[in-house]
Coordinates of C-alpha atoms in Angstrom, one line a residue:
M1 CA 104.1 87.5 103.1
T2 CA 103.0 91.1 103.6
P3 CA 100.6 93.1 101.4
R4 CA 103.6 95.0 100.0
T5 CA 105.5 91.8 99.1
L6 CA 102.4 90.2 97.4
F7 CA 101.5 93.3 95.5
R8 CA 105.1 94.2 94.4
S9 CA 105.7 90.6 93.3
L10 CA 102.6 90.5 91.1
A11 CA 103.1 94.0 89.7
F12 CA 106.6 93.0 88.6
A13 CA 105.4 89.7 87.2
E14 CA 102.8 91.5 85.2
A15 CA 105.4 93.8 83.7
V16 CA 107.6 90.7 82.9
T17 CA 104.8 88.9 81.2
W18 CA 104.0 92.1 79.2
T19 CA 107.6 91.9 77.9
L20 CA 107.1 88.2 76.9
L21 CA 103.7 89.1 75.2
L22 CA 105.2 92.0 73.3
A23 CA 108.1 89.8 72.2
A24 CA 105.7 87.1 71.1
M25 CA 103.6 89.6 69.1
F26 CA 106.8 90.9 67.4
A27 CA 107.7 87.3 66.5
K28 CA 104.2 86.7 65.2
Y29 CA 103.6 89.8 63.2
V30 CA 107.1 90.8 62.1
L31 CA 109.0 87.5 61.9
D32 CA 105.9 85.4 61.0
N33 CA 106.6 83.0 63.8
E34 CA 103.6 82.1 66.0
A35 CA 105.3 79.5 68.1
F36 CA 105.8 81.7 71.2
S37 CA 102.4 83.4 71.1
P38 CA 100.3 80.7 72.9
I39 CA 102.8 80.4 75.7
A40 CA 103.4 84.1 76.3
G41 CA 99.7 84.9 75.9
G42 CA 98.6 82.2 78.3
L43 CA 101.3 83.1 80.9
H44 CA 100.4 86.8 80.6
G45 CA 96.7 86.1 81.0
F46 CA 97.2 84.0 84.1
V47 CA 99.4 86.6 85.7
F48 CA 97.0 89.4 84.7
L49 CA 94.2 87.6 86.5
S50 CA 96.4 87.0 89.5
Y51 CA 97.5 90.6 89.6
A52 CA 93.8 91.7 89.5
A53 CA 92.9 89.4 92.4
S54 CA 95.8 90.6 94.4
T55 CA 94.9 94.3 93.7
V56 CA 91.5 93.8 95.1
F57 CA 92.8 91.7 98.0
V58 CA 95.5 94.2 99.0
G59 CA 93.2 97.1 98.3
V60 CA 90.6 95.8 100.8
N61 CA 93.3 95.2 103.4
Q62 CA 94.8 98.6 103.0
K63 CA 91.4 100.4 102.8
W64 CA 92.0 101.8 99.4
S65 CA 89.1 103.7 97.9
P66 CA 87.1 101.9 95.2
A67 CA 88.6 104.4 92.7
T68 CA 92.2 103.5 93.7
I69 CA 91.4 99.8 93.4
F70 CA 89.9 100.4 89.9
L71 CA 93.0 102.4 89.0
G72 CA 95.2 99.5 90.1
L73 CA 93.2 97.2 88.0
A74 CA 93.4 99.5 85.0
T75 CA 97.2 99.6 85.2
A76 CA 97.3 96.0 84.1
V77 CA 95.8 96.9 80.8
I78 CA 98.6 99.4 79.9
P79 CA 102.0 97.8 79.4
Y80 CA 104.4 98.3 82.3
A81 CA 101.9 100.6 84.2
T82 CA 101.8 98.2 87.2
I83 CA 105.3 99.2 88.2
P84 CA 104.8 103.0 88.6
F85 CA 101.4 102.3 90.3
E86 CA 103.1 100.0 92.8
R87 CA 105.9 102.5 93.4
S88 CA 103.4 105.3 93.9
M89 CA 101.4 103.3 96.4
D90 CA 104.5 102.4 98.2
R91 CA 105.8 105.9 98.3
R92 CA 102.5 107.1 99.7
K93 CA 102.7 104.4 102.4
K94 CA 99.6 102.6 101.0
L95 CA 101.3 99.2 101.2
D96 CA 102.6 99.5 104.7
G97 CA 101.8 97.1 107.5
G98 CA 100.6 93.5 107.7
W99 CA 97.3 91.8 107.1
R100 CA 95.0 93.8 109.4
L101 CA 92.2 91.2 109.3
A102 CA 94.5 88.2 110.2
P103 CA 93.6 86.2 113.3
G104 CA 94.1 88.5 116.3
G105 CA 93.7 91.6 114.2
E106 CA 90.8 93.9 113.5
A107 CA 87.3 92.6 113.2
P108 CA 86.0 92.5 109.7
A109 CA 83.3 95.0 108.6
G110 CA 81.4 94.4 105.4
F111 CA 81.3 91.6 102.9
A112 CA 84.7 92.0 101.3
E113 CA 86.5 92.2 104.7
K114 CA 84.6 89.1 106.0
I115 CA 85.8 87.2 102.9
Q116 CA 89.4 88.4 103.4
A117 CA 89.3 87.4 107.1
V118 CA 88.3 83.9 106.1
V119 CA 91.1 83.8 103.6
L120 CA 93.6 84.9 106.2
R121 CA 92.4 82.4 108.7
R122 CA 93.0 79.5 106.3
P123 CA 95.7 80.8 103.9
A124 CA 96.8 77.4 102.4
V125 CA 93.2 76.3 101.5
S126 CA 92.4 79.8 100.3
V127 CA 95.4 79.9 98.0
V128 CA 94.3 76.6 96.4
V129 CA 90.7 77.9 96.0
V130 CA 91.8 81.2 94.6
L131 CA 94.3 79.6 92.1
A132 CA 91.6 77.1 91.1
G133 CA 89.1 80.0 90.6
I134 CA 91.7 81.9 88.5
A135 CA 92.4 78.7 86.5
V136 CA 88.7 78.3 85.8
V137 CA 88.4 81.9 84.6
F138 CA 91.6 81.4 82.6
R139 CA 90.2 78.2 81.0
V140 CA 86.9 79.9 80.0
L141 CA 88.8 82.8 78.5
L142 CA 91.0 80.4 76.5
Y143 CA 87.9 78.7 75.3
L144 CA 86.4 82.0 74.2
G145 CA 89.6 82.8 72.3
P146 CA 91.7 85.9 71.9
P147 CA 90.1 89.3 72.3
V148 CA 90.6 90.2 68.7
S149 CA 91.5 88.4 65.5
L150 CA 93.8 90.1 63.1
S151 CA 93.9 87.2 60.7

């Protein structure tokens, strides 16, 4: 999986889960049916966190500026904004190439690149660790409850 494939997949998934979340909100507030809200909200939250992790990971690999990484993260907060951001980065060739810090690639420089090099050396273990970390953050956020209560 290339940086482009990873980023494109999660940018699209983020947009899809926005659709589910908005549909669930419509059902809850217009149709007075809350059945879909926990599922759509939970799925969207998990994909949101995954998109955020992938934005930082791809941004480090592609040598995006901190401002570009922050902009990528901010697009997840605006419904459907991940798609135009991904397309813009692709058009500007900011998603081209492979994993530059993979074994046999460039030597890592700095803390973030060293972490990424470790992840790329052991991708299966790293995916499990990252997903577990996202799951822990997700669980804590579920425990804390929704960001606002309109009831």
